[in-house]
Coordinates of C-alpha atoms and ligand atoms in Angstrom, one line a residue:
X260 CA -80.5 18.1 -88.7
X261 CA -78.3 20.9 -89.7
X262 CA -81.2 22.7 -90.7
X263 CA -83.2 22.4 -87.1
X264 CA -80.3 23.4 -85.8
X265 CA -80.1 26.3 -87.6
X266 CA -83.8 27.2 -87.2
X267 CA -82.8 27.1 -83.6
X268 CA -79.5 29.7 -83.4
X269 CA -80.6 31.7 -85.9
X270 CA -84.1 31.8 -85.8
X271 CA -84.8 35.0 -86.9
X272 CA -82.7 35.3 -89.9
X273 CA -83.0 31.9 -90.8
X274 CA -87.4 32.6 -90.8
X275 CA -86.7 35.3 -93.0
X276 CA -84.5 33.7 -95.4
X277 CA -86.5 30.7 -95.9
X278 CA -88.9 33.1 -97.5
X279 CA -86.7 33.5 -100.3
X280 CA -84.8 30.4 -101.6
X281 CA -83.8 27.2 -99.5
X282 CA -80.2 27.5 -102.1
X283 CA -79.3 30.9 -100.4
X284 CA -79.2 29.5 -96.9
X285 CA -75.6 29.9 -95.4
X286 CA -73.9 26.7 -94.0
X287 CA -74.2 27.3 -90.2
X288 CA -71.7 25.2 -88.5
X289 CA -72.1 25.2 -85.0
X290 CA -68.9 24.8 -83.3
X291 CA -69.3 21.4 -82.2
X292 CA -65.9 20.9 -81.7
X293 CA -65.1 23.6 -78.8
X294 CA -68.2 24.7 -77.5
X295 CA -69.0 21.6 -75.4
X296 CA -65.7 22.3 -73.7
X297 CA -66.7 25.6 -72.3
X298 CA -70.0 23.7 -70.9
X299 CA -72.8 26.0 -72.8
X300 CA -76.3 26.4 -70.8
X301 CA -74.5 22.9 -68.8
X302 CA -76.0 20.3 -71.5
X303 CA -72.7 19.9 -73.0
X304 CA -71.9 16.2 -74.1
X305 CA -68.3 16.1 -74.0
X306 CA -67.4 16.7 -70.6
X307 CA -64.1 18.2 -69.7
X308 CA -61.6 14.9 -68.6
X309 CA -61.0 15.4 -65.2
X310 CA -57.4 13.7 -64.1
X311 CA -57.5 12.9 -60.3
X312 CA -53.6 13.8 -58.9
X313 CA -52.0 11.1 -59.3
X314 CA -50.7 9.9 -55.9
X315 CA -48.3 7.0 -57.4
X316 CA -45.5 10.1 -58.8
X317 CA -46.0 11.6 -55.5
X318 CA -44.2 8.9 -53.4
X319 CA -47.4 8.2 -51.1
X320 CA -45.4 6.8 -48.0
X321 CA -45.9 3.6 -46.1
X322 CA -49.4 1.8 -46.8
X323 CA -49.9 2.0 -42.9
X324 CA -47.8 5.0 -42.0
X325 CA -48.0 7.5 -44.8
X326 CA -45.5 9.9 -42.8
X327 CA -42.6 7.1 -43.4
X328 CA -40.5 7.0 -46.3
X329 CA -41.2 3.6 -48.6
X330 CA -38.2 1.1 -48.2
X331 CA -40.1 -2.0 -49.7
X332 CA -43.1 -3.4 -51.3
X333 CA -45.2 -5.8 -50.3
X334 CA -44.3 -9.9 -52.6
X335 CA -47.9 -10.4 -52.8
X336 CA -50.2 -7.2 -53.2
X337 CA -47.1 -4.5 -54.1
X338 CA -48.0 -2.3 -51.1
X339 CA -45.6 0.2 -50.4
X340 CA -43.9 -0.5 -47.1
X341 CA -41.9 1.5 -44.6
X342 CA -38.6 0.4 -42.5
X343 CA -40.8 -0.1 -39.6
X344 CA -43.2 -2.8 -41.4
X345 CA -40.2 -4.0 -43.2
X346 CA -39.3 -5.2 -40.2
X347 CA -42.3 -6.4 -39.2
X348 CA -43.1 -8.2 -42.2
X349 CA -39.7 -9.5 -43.1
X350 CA -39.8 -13.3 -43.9
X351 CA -36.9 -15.1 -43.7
X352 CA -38.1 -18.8 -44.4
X353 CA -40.2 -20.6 -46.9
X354 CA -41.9 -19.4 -50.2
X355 CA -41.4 -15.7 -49.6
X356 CA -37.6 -15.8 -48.3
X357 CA -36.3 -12.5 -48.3
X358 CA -39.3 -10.7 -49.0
X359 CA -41.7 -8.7 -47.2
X360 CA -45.5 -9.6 -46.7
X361 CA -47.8 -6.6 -45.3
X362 CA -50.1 -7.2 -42.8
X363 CA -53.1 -7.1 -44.9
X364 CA -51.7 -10.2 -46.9
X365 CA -50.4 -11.8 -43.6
X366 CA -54.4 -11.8 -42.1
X367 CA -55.0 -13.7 -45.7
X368 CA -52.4 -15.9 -46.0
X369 CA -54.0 -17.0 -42.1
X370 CA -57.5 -16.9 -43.7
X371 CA -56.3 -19.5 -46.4
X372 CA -54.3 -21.3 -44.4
X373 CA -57.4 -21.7 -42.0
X374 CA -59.5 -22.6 -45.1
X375 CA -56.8 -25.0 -46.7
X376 CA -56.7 -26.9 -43.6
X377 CA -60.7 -27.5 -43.0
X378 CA -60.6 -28.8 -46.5
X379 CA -57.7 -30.6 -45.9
X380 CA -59.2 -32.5 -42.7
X381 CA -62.3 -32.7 -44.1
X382 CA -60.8 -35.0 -46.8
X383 CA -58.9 -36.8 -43.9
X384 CA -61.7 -37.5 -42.0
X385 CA -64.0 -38.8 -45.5
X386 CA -60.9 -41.0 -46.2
X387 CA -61.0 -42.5 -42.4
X388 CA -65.3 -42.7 -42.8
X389 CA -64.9 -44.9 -45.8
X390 CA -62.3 -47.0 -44.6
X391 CA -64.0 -47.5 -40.7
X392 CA -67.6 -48.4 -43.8
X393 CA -65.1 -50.6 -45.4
X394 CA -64.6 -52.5 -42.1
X395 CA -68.1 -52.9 -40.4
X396 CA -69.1 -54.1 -44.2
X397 CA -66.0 -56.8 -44.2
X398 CA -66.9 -57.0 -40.2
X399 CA -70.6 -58.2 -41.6
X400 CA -69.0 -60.3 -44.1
X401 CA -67.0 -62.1 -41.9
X402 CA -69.7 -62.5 -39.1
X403 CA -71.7 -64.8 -42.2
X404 CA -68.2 -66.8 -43.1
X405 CA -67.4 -67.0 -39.4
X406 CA -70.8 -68.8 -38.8
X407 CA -69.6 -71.7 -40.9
X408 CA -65.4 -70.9 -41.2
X409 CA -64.0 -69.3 -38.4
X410 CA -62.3 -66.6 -36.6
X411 CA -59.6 -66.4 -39.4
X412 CA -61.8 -66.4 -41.8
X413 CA -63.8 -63.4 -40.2
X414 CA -60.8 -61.0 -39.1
X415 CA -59.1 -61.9 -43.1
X416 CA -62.2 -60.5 -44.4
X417 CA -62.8 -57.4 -41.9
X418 CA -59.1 -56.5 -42.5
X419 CA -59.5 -56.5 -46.4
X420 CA -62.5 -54.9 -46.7
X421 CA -61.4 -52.5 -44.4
X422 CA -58.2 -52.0 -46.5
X423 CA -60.5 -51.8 -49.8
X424 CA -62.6 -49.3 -48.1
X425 CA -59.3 -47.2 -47.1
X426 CA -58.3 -47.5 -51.2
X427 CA -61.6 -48.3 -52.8
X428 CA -61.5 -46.0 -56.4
X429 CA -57.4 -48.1 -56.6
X430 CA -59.5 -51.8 -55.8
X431 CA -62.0 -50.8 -58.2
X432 CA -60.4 -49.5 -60.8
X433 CA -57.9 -52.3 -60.8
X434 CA -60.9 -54.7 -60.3
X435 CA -63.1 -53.6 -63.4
X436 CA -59.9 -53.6 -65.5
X437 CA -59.1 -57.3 -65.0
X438 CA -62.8 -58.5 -65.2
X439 CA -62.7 -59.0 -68.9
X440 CA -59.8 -61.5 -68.3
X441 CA -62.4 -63.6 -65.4
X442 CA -64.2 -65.2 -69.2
X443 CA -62.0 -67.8 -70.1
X444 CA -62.5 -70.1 -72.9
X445 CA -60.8 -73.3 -73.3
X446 CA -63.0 -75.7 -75.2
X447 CA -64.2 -77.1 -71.8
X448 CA -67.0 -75.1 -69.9
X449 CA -66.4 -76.7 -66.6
X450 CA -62.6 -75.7 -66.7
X451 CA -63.8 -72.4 -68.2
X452 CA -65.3 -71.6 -65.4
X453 CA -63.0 -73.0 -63.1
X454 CA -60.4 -71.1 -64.7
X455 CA -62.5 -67.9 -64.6
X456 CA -63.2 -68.4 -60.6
X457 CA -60.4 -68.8 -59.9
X458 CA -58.7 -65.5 -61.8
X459 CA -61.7 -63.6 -59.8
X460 CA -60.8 -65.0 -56.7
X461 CA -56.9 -64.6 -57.2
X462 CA -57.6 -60.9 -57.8
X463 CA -59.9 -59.8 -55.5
X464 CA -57.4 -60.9 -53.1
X465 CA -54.6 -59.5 -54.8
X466 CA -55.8 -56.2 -55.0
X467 CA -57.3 -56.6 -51.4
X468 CA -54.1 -56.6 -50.6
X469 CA -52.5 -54.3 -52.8
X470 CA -55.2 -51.7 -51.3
X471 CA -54.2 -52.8 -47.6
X472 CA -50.6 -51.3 -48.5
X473 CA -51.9 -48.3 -50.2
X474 CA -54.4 -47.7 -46.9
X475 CA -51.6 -47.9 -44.2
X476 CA -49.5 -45.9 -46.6
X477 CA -52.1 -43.5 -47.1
X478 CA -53.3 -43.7 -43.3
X479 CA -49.4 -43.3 -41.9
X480 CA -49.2 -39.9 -44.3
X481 CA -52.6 -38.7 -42.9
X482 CA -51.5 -38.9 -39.2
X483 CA -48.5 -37.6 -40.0
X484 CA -49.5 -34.6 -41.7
X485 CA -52.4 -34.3 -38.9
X486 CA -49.9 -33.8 -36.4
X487 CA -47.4 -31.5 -38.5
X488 CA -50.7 -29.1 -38.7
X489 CA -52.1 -29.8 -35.2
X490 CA -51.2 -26.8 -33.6
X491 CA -50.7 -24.7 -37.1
X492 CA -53.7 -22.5 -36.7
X493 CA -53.0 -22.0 -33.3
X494 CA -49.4 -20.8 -33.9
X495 CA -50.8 -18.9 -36.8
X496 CA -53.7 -16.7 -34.4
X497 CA -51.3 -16.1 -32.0
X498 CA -48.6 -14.7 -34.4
X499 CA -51.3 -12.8 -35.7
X500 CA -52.1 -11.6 -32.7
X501 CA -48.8 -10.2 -32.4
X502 CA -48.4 -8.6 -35.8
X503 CA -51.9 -6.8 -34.9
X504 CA -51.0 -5.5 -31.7
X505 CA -47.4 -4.2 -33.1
X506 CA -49.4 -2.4 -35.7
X507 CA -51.7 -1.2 -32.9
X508 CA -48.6 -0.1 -30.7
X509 CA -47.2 1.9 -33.6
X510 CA -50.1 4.0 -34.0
X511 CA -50.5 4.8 -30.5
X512 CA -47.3 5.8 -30.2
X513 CA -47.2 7.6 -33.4
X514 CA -50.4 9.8 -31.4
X515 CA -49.1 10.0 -28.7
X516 CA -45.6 11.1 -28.9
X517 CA -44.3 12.5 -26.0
X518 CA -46.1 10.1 -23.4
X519 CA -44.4 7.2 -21.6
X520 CA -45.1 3.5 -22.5
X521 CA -45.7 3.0 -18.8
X522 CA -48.5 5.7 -19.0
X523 CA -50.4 3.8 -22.3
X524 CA -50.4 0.8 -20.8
X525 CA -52.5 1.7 -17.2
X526 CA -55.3 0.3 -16.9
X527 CA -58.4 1.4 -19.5
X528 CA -55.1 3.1 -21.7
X529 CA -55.1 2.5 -24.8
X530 CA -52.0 -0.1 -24.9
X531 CA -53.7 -2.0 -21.9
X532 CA -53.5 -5.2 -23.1
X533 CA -51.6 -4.8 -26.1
X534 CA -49.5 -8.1 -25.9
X535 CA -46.5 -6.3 -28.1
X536 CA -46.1 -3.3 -26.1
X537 CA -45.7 -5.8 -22.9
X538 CA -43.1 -7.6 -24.6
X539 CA -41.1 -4.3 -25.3
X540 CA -41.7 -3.5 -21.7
X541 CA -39.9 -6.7 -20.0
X542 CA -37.8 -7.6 -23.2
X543 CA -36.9 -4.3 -24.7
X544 CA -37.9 -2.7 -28.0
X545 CA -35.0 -4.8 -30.3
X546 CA -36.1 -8.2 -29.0
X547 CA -40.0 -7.2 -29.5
X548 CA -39.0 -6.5 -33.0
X549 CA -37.4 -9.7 -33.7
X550 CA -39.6 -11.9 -32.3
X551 CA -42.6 -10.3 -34.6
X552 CA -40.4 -10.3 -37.2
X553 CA -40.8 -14.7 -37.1
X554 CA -44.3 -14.2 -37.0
X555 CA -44.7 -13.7 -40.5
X556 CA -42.2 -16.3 -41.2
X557 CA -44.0 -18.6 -39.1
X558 CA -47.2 -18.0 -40.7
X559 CA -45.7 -18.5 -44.5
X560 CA -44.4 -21.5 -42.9
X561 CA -47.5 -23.0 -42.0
X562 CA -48.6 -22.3 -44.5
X563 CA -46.6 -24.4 -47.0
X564 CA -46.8 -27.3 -44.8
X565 CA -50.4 -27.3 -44.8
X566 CA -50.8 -26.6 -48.9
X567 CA -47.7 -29.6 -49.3
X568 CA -51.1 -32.1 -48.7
X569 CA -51.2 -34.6 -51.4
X570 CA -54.4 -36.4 -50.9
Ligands
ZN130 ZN1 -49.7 -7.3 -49.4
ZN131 ZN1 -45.2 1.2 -42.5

């Protein structure tokens, strides 16, 4: 190695001296320390570190309006945050109270909160499937008892099926757990058995019932919590709406200083049907601003009452 190396810098001298003795051979050390550094013939292996400029000592301004000074950050992502989106994005209820959320977190927190939801009605609607399955299946049952028992008969089983359908993993669980208890022994077989029915019998129809509970609990929470979240995404879109077209409003007027609001929103102007810059126009700039300012709230809100689901 050293020696190639050699053969290669100092070709000519080194040809010549290896005609004499290998011992007498200097030490070439190439300099592999430094040379790299200066980038020789550009096959150098080391490159030279290059260190971008670092933007975070150089207080960057607003994430959205680099021209403003940074009053806040941003509880979720750390974004820096001017006085203007401060405002904006100043929550006042809920998880984040007191803190600011930027816009780019607000469009997420709807996305999840869109997403939560589905899932969440999703679930609802499986839980309603298996309970209306439950009930054409006790419905079924009770048509056979009905042919020789009677109407009773028929609705008791249509409404317990349908309850164990509502609560079927509870019933079952319960159910396989006592079935060890149905094999009685007491010496005489027909008792046994008797005994045995009867514990079978006795809790199929307590946990029937048991699960009828648990299903109009369960169904009185999903109805409930359908309604609290009925008009949630709704609400959400249209406060999003607003926080968008504030942001929108901004920049417009941040480039075009100088004209009128009047003049940005004629028709085919760029504030046109900006739904922000209409509300500053009939309701004045500080009233705008506040009623954006609950549209982050609103949506951290929703938020928490959709993710409070316990299935
Ligand atoms: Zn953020
Ligand atoms: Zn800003």
């Amino acid at each position: 190695m050293e020696e190639s190396k050699m053969d290669l810098n100092d070709f000519t001298s080194a040809e010549n001296k290896k005609m004499t003795t290998e011992n007498d051979i200097p030490t070439f050390n190439p300099p592999i320390g430094d040379a790299p550094k200066v980038g020789v013939d550009g096959k150098s292996k080391k490159a030279q570190t290059f260190t971008p400029p670092t933007t975070s000592n150089m207080d960057p301004g607003c994430y959205y309006h680099p021209e403003e000074r940074v009053v806040g950050h941003c509880a979720r992502c750390g974004k820096n945050l001017c006085r203007y989106c401060c405002d904006s994005f100043g929550v006042t209820g809920g998880e984040y109270a007191g803190k600011m959320l930027c816009y780019d977190c607000t469009t997420k927190l709807v996305k999840d909160n869109v997403e939560e939801l589905q899932k969440n009605h999703n679930y609802i609607h499986g839980q309603y499937t298996q309970c209306l399955v439950g009930c054409a299946i006790g419905g079924v049952i009770g048509f056979i008892w009905g042919l020789s028992g009677g109407i009773m008969g028929a609705l008791l089983y249509m409404v317990l099926c349908a309850a164990i359908g509502g609560s079927a993993s509870n019933f079952f669980h319960r159910f396989i757990a006592a079935i060890p208890g149905f094999f009685v022994s007491t010496g005489n077989m027909v008792i046994s058995i008797c005994v045995g029915l009867f514990k079978f019998i006795f809790c199929f129809f307590l946990y029937a019932i048991m699960a009828l509970f648990e299903t109009v609990k369960k169904i009185l929470y999903y109805r409930n919590y359908m309604a609290q979240t009925a008009d949630c995404l709704e609400k959400d879109s249209s406060a999003l709406q607003c926080i968008r077209d504030r942001m929108e409003y901004s920049r417009v007027m941040n480039e075009n200083r100088g004209m009128s609001l009047a003049d940005l929103m004629n028709e085919g102007s760029e504030l046109y049907n900006n739904s922000y810059a209409r509300m500053v126009q009939e309701q004045g700039e500080e009233k705008a601003e506040a009623f954006v300012s609950r549209c982050t709230t609103q949506i951290a809100e929703n938020g928490e009452i959709i993710r409070s689901f316990a299935a």
